[in-house]
Amino acid sequence: MAYLFRCTTKQSIGGGKVPKGVTIQVVTQYDRPPQTNELRNAIKQQLGIEVKESFSASYFNIEKVRK
């Protein structure tokens, strides 16, 4: 089963490449918040921005939208 999460940045990521307040959507197979690699992939796919700098899921407000 797939789960959809809405993830909004609490602070800028990647030296300002992804500003505070940007929202991405992440689909996971598991009923848990997305992990960093899933967030990084979603940023690249949806925004076209490759973030190589370190960040964590705590940089986001994460809300489960549906399962």
PDB file of N, CA and C in Angstrom:
ATOM      1  N   MET A   1       0.844  -1.175   0.000  1.00  0.00           N
ATOM      2  CA  MET A   1       0.000   0.000   0.000  1.00  0.00           C
ATOM      3  C   MET A   1       0.892   1.241   0.000  1.00  0.00           C
ATOM      4  N   ALA A   2       0.446   2.279  -0.647  1.00  0.00           N
ATOM      5  CA  ALA A   2       1.215   3.526  -0.725  1.00  0.00           C
ATOM      6  C   ALA A   2       0.612   4.587   0.201  1.00  0.00           C
ATOM      7  N   TYR A   3       1.487   5.399   0.765  1.00  0.00           N
ATOM      8  CA  TYR A   3       1.088   6.478   1.674  1.00  0.00           C
ATOM      9  C   TYR A   3       1.621   7.798   1.131  1.00  0.00           C
ATOM     10  N   LEU A   4       0.796   8.830   1.156  1.00  0.00           N
ATOM     11  CA  LEU A   4       1.175  10.147   0.648  1.00  0.00           C
ATOM     12  C   LEU A   4       1.395  11.103   1.810  1.00  0.00           C
ATOM     13  N   PHE A   5       2.527  11.813   1.770  1.00  0.00           N
ATOM     14  CA  PHE A   5       2.868  12.797   2.791  1.00  0.00           C
ATOM     15  C   PHE A   5       3.108  14.153   2.140  1.00  0.00           C
ATOM     16  N   ARG A   6       2.644  15.209   2.788  1.00  0.00           N
ATOM     17  CA  ARG A   6       2.920  16.588   2.374  1.00  0.00           C
ATOM     18  C   ARG A   6       4.007  17.104   3.307  1.00  0.00           C
ATOM     19  N   CYS A   7       5.120  17.540   2.731  1.00  0.00           N
ATOM     20  CA  CYS A   7       6.294  17.942   3.512  1.00  0.00           C
ATOM     21  C   CYS A   7       6.641  19.390   3.175  1.00  0.00           C
ATOM     22  N   THR A   8       6.595  20.262   4.178  1.00  0.00           N
ATOM     23  CA  THR A   8       6.876  21.688   4.006  1.00  0.00           C
ATOM     24  C   THR A   8       8.130  22.042   4.788  1.00  0.00           C
ATOM     25  N   THR A   9       9.060  22.730   4.127  1.00  0.00           N
ATOM     26  CA  THR A   9      10.323  23.065   4.786  1.00  0.00           C
ATOM     27  C   THR A   9      10.105  24.082   5.899  1.00  0.00           C
ATOM     28  N   LYS A  10      10.762  23.844   7.054  1.00  0.00           N
ATOM     29  CA  LYS A  10      10.728  24.767   8.188  1.00  0.00           C
ATOM     30  C   LYS A  10      11.849  25.793   8.083  1.00  0.00           C
ATOM     31  N   GLN A  11      12.883  25.449   7.313  1.00  0.00           N
ATOM     32  CA  GLN A  11      14.040  26.325   7.124  1.00  0.00           C
ATOM     33  C   GLN A  11      14.615  26.026   5.750  1.00  0.00           C
ATOM     34  N   SER A  12      15.479  26.900   5.258  1.00  0.00           N
ATOM     35  CA  SER A  12      16.064  26.665   3.942  1.00  0.00           C
ATOM     36  C   SER A  12      16.999  25.462   4.005  1.00  0.00           C
ATOM     37  N   ILE A  13      17.121  24.799   2.866  1.00  0.00           N
ATOM     38  CA  ILE A  13      17.926  23.579   2.756  1.00  0.00           C
ATOM     39  C   ILE A  13      18.916  23.759   1.615  1.00  0.00           C
ATOM     40  N   GLY A  14      20.080  23.182   1.781  1.00  0.00           N
ATOM     41  CA  GLY A  14      21.075  23.205   0.709  1.00  0.00           C
ATOM     42  C   GLY A  14      21.634  24.576   0.446  1.00  0.00           C
ATOM     43  N   GLY A  15      21.901  25.320   1.496  1.00  0.00           N
ATOM     44  CA  GLY A  15      22.471  26.655   1.317  1.00  0.00           C
ATOM     45  C   GLY A  15      21.511  27.619   0.644  1.00  0.00           C
ATOM     46  N   GLY A  16      20.217  27.413   0.845  1.00  0.00           N
ATOM     47  CA  GLY A  16      19.216  28.311   0.279  1.00  0.00           C
ATOM     48  C   GLY A  16      18.652  27.855  -1.052  1.00  0.00           C
ATOM     49  N   LYS A  17      19.108  26.708  -1.563  1.00  0.00           N
ATOM     50  CA  LYS A  17      18.570  26.197  -2.830  1.00  0.00           C
ATOM     51  C   LYS A  17      17.076  25.910  -2.719  1.00  0.00           C
ATOM     52  N   VAL A  18      16.672  25.383  -1.562  1.00  0.00           N
ATOM     53  CA  VAL A  18      15.261  25.113  -1.286  1.00  0.00           C
ATOM     54  C   VAL A  18      14.862  26.026  -0.130  1.00  0.00           C
ATOM     55  N   PRO A  19      14.108  27.088  -0.409  1.00  0.00           N
ATOM     56  CA  PRO A  19      13.780  28.058   0.643  1.00  0.00           C
ATOM     57  C   PRO A  19      12.743  27.543   1.639  1.00  0.00           C
ATOM     58  N   LYS A  20      12.686  28.209   2.765  1.00  0.00           N
ATOM     59  CA  LYS A  20      11.691  27.917   3.798  1.00  0.00           C
ATOM     60  C   LYS A  20      10.292  28.082   3.205  1.00  0.00           C
ATOM     61  N   GLY A  21       9.385  27.148   3.535  1.00  0.00           N
ATOM     62  CA  GLY A  21       7.999  27.244   3.088  1.00  0.00           C
ATOM     63  C   GLY A  21       7.668  26.463   1.833  1.00  0.00           C
ATOM     64  N   VAL A  22       8.661  25.866   1.190  1.00  0.00           N
ATOM     65  CA  VAL A  22       8.415  25.074  -0.018  1.00  0.00           C
ATOM     66  C   VAL A  22       7.787  23.741   0.382  1.00  0.00           C
ATOM     67  N   THR A  23       6.776  23.310  -0.383  1.00  0.00           N
ATOM     68  CA  THR A  23       6.082  22.055  -0.097  1.00  0.00           C
ATOM     69  C   THR A  23       6.338  21.049  -1.203  1.00  0.00           C
ATOM     70  N   ILE A  24       6.650  19.822  -0.800  1.00  0.00           N
ATOM     71  CA  ILE A  24       6.782  18.705  -1.734  1.00  0.00           C
ATOM     72  C   ILE A  24       5.864  17.589  -1.258  1.00  0.00           C
ATOM     73  N   GLN A  25       5.566  16.663  -2.158  1.00  0.00           N
ATOM     74  CA  GLN A  25       4.771  15.493  -1.800  1.00  0.00           C
ATOM     75  C   GLN A  25       5.646  14.263  -1.947  1.00  0.00           C
ATOM     76  N   VAL A  26       5.542  13.363  -0.982  1.00  0.00           N
ATOM     77  CA  VAL A  26       6.353  12.151  -0.987  1.00  0.00           C
ATOM     78  C   VAL A  26       5.434  10.947  -0.817  1.00  0.00           C
ATOM     79  N   VAL A  27       5.611   9.956  -1.684  1.00  0.00           N
ATOM     80  CA  VAL A  27       4.861   8.710  -1.589  1.00  0.00           C
ATOM     81  C   VAL A  27       5.810   7.644  -1.047  1.00  0.00           C
ATOM     82  N   THR A  28       5.372   6.946   0.005  1.00  0.00           N
ATOM     83  CA  THR A  28       6.175   5.866   0.579  1.00  0.00           C
ATOM     84  C   THR A  28       5.350   4.587   0.620  1.00  0.00           C
ATOM     85  N   GLN A  29       6.032   3.473   0.759  1.00  0.00           N
ATOM     86  CA  GLN A  29       5.349   2.186   0.875  1.00  0.00           C
ATOM     87  C   GLN A  29       4.963   1.886   2.314  1.00  0.00           C
ATOM     88  N   TYR A  30       5.508   2.650   3.244  1.00  0.00           N
ATOM     89  CA  TYR A  30       5.332   2.340   4.659  1.00  0.00           C
ATOM     90  C   TYR A  30       4.604   3.460   5.386  1.00  0.00           C
ATOM     91  N   ASP A  31       3.902   3.095   6.445  1.00  0.00           N
ATOM     92  CA  ASP A  31       3.131   4.052   7.238  1.00  0.00           C
ATOM     93  C   ASP A  31       4.033   4.720   8.279  1.00  0.00           C
ATOM     94  N   ARG A  32       5.011   5.459   7.776  1.00  0.00           N
ATOM     95  CA  ARG A  32       5.952   6.201   8.616  1.00  0.00           C
ATOM     96  C   ARG A  32       6.387   7.423   7.830  1.00  0.00           C
ATOM     97  N   PRO A  33       6.818   8.465   8.504  1.00  0.00           N
ATOM     98  CA  PRO A  33       7.267   9.659   7.779  1.00  0.00           C
ATOM     99  C   PRO A  33       8.411   9.327   6.820  1.00  0.00           C
ATOM    100  N   PRO A  34       8.518  10.053   5.713  1.00  0.00           N
ATOM    101  CA  PRO A  34       9.578   9.786   4.745  1.00  0.00           C
ATOM    102  C   PRO A  34      10.964   9.982   5.350  1.00  0.00           C
ATOM    103  N   GLN A  35      11.903   9.193   4.855  1.00  0.00           N
ATOM    104  CA  GLN A  35      13.287   9.306   5.292  1.00  0.00           C
ATOM    105  C   GLN A  35      14.024  10.302   4.403  1.00  0.00           C
ATOM    106  N   THR A  36      15.227  10.658   4.814  1.00  0.00           N
ATOM    107  CA  THR A  36      15.990  11.699   4.123  1.00  0.00           C
ATOM    108  C   THR A  36      16.185  11.389   2.644  1.00  0.00           C
ATOM    109  N   ASN A  37      16.516  10.148   2.302  1.00  0.00           N
ATOM    110  CA  ASN A  37      16.740   9.825   0.894  1.00  0.00           C
ATOM    111  C   ASN A  37      15.464   9.988   0.069  1.00  0.00           C
ATOM    112  N   GLU A  38      14.300   9.689   0.651  1.00  0.00           N
ATOM    113  CA  GLU A  38      13.027   9.874  -0.050  1.00  0.00           C
ATOM    114  C   GLU A  38      12.731  11.364  -0.232  1.00  0.00           C
ATOM    115  N   LEU A  39      13.038  12.164   0.773  1.00  0.00           N
ATOM    116  CA  LEU A  39      12.861  13.620   0.666  1.00  0.00           C
ATOM    117  C   LEU A  39      13.792  14.189  -0.399  1.00  0.00           C
ATOM    118  N   ARG A  40      15.043  13.748  -0.395  1.00  0.00           N
ATOM    119  CA  ARG A  40      16.036  14.223  -1.372  1.00  0.00           C
ATOM    120  C   ARG A  40      15.590  13.893  -2.804  1.00  0.00           C
ATOM    121  N   ASN A  41      15.084  12.658  -3.006  1.00  0.00           N
ATOM    122  CA  ASN A  41      14.604  12.254  -4.334  1.00  0.00           C
ATOM    123  C   ASN A  41      13.393  13.075  -4.763  1.00  0.00           C
ATOM    124  N   ALA A  42      12.479  13.349  -3.841  1.00  0.00           N
ATOM    125  CA  ALA A  42      11.291  14.144  -4.168  1.00  0.00           C
ATOM    126  C   ALA A  42      11.671  15.575  -4.539  1.00  0.00           C
ATOM    127  N   ILE A  43      12.640  16.152  -3.838  1.00  0.00           N
ATOM    128  CA  ILE A  43      13.105  17.508  -4.165  1.00  0.00           C
ATOM    129  C   ILE A  43      13.676  17.527  -5.577  1.00  0.00           C
ATOM    130  N   LYS A  44      14.472  16.524  -5.904  1.00  0.00           N
ATOM    131  CA  LYS A  44      15.080  16.467  -7.241  1.00  0.00           C
ATOM    132  C   LYS A  44      14.013  16.291  -8.322  1.00  0.00           C
ATOM    133  N   GLN A  45      13.058  15.386  -8.105  1.00  0.00           N
ATOM    134  CA  GLN A  45      12.031  15.113  -9.109  1.00  0.00           C
ATOM    135  C   GLN A  45      11.049  16.266  -9.275  1.00  0.00           C
ATOM    136  N   GLN A  46      10.607  16.871  -8.176  1.00  0.00           N
ATOM    137  CA  GLN A  46       9.554  17.877  -8.241  1.00  0.00           C
ATOM    138  C   GLN A  46      10.072  19.287  -8.476  1.00  0.00           C
ATOM    139  N   LEU A  47      11.266  19.583  -7.966  1.00  0.00           N
ATOM    140  CA  LEU A  47      11.799  20.942  -8.078  1.00  0.00           C
ATOM    141  C   LEU A  47      12.985  21.041  -9.026  1.00  0.00           C
ATOM    142  N   GLY A  48      13.557  19.895  -9.400  1.00  0.00           N
ATOM    143  CA  GLY A  48      14.727  19.905 -10.271  1.00  0.00           C
ATOM    144  C   GLY A  48      15.982  20.394  -9.572  1.00  0.00           C
ATOM    145  N   ILE A  49      16.013  20.278  -8.247  1.00  0.00           N
ATOM    146  CA  ILE A  49      17.145  20.760  -7.456  1.00  0.00           C
ATOM    147  C   ILE A  49      17.816  19.566  -6.799  1.00  0.00           C
ATOM    148  N   GLU A  50      19.119  19.432  -7.023  1.00  0.00           N
ATOM    149  CA  GLU A  50      19.874  18.360  -6.385  1.00  0.00           C
ATOM    150  C   GLU A  50      20.540  18.912  -5.132  1.00  0.00           C
ATOM    151  N   VAL A  51      20.135  18.389  -3.990  1.00  0.00           N
ATOM    152  CA  VAL A  51      20.668  18.849  -2.705  1.00  0.00           C
ATOM    153  C   VAL A  51      21.686  17.827  -2.220  1.00  0.00           C
ATOM    154  N   LYS A  52      22.949  18.226  -2.197  1.00  0.00           N
ATOM    155  CA  LYS A  52      24.008  17.323  -1.743  1.00  0.00           C
ATOM    156  C   LYS A  52      24.355  17.559  -0.284  1.00  0.00           C
ATOM    157  N   GLU A  53      24.003  18.734   0.231  1.00  0.00           N
ATOM    158  CA  GLU A  53      24.294  19.055   1.625  1.00  0.00           C
ATOM    159  C   GLU A  53      23.458  18.179   2.554  1.00  0.00           C
ATOM    160  N   SER A  54      23.958  18.003   3.752  1.00  0.00           N
ATOM    161  CA  SER A  54      23.279  17.178   4.746  1.00  0.00           C
ATOM    162  C   SER A  54      22.055  17.899   5.315  1.00  0.00           C
ATOM    163  N   PHE A  55      20.953  17.171   5.465  1.00  0.00           N
ATOM    164  CA  PHE A  55      19.756  17.663   6.148  1.00  0.00           C
ATOM    165  C   PHE A  55      19.006  16.451   6.675  1.00  0.00           C
ATOM    166  N   SER A  56      17.985  16.685   7.471  1.00  0.00           N
ATOM    167  CA  SER A  56      17.208  15.570   8.018  1.00  0.00           C
ATOM    168  C   SER A  56      15.716  15.871   7.900  1.00  0.00           C
ATOM    169  N   ALA A  57      14.915  14.876   8.201  1.00  0.00           N
ATOM    170  CA  ALA A  57      13.462  15.034   8.140  1.00  0.00           C
ATOM    171  C   ALA A  57      12.974  16.081   9.134  1.00  0.00           C
ATOM    172  N   SER A  58      13.776  16.392  10.149  1.00  0.00           N
ATOM    173  CA  SER A  58      13.375  17.405  11.135  1.00  0.00           C
ATOM    174  C   SER A  58      13.332  18.808  10.532  1.00  0.00           C
ATOM    175  N   TYR A  59      13.867  18.991   9.327  1.00  0.00           N
ATOM    176  CA  TYR A  59      13.811  20.275   8.627  1.00  0.00           C
ATOM    177  C   TYR A  59      12.433  20.512   8.014  1.00  0.00           C
ATOM    178  N   PHE A  60      11.521  19.525   8.108  1.00  0.00           N
ATOM    179  CA  PHE A  60      10.211  19.575   7.464  1.00  0.00           C
ATOM    180  C   PHE A  60       9.081  19.429   8.473  1.00  0.00           C
ATOM    181  N   ASN A  61       7.955  20.085   8.181  1.00  0.00           N
ATOM    182  CA  ASN A  61       6.678  19.750   8.809  1.00  0.00           C
ATOM    183  C   ASN A  61       6.082  18.674   7.914  1.00  0.00           C
ATOM    184  N   ILE A  62       5.840  17.500   8.458  1.00  0.00           N
ATOM    185  CA  ILE A  62       5.381  16.368   7.658  1.00  0.00           C
ATOM    186  C   ILE A  62       3.963  16.001   8.082  1.00  0.00           C
ATOM    187  N   GLU A  63       3.081  15.957   7.085  1.00  0.00           N
ATOM    188  CA  GLU A  63       1.662  15.672   7.327  1.00  0.00           C
ATOM    189  C   GLU A  63       1.230  14.518   6.430  1.00  0.00           C
ATOM    190  N   LYS A  64       0.634  13.487   7.023  1.00  0.00           N
ATOM    191  CA  LYS A  64       0.126  12.379   6.217  1.00  0.00           C
ATOM    192  C   LYS A  64      -1.165  12.831   5.549  1.00  0.00           C
ATOM    193  N   VAL A  65      -1.224  12.684   4.230  1.00  0.00           N
ATOM    194  CA  VAL A  65      -2.390  13.122   3.473  1.00  0.00           C
ATOM    195  C   VAL A  65      -3.369  11.968   3.292  1.00  0.00           C
ATOM    196  N   ARG A  66      -2.861  10.817   2.869  1.00  0.00           N
ATOM    197  CA  ARG A  66      -3.739   9.660   2.667  1.00  0.00           C
ATOM    198  C   ARG A  66      -2.927   8.388   2.599  1.00  0.00           C
ATOM    199  N   LYS A  67      -3.666   7.275   2.727  1.00  0.00           N
ATOM    200  CA  LYS A  67      -3.016   5.976   2.560  1.00  0.00           C
ATOM    201  C   LYS A  67      -3.629   5.243   1.406  1.00  0.00           C
TER     202      LYS A  67
END
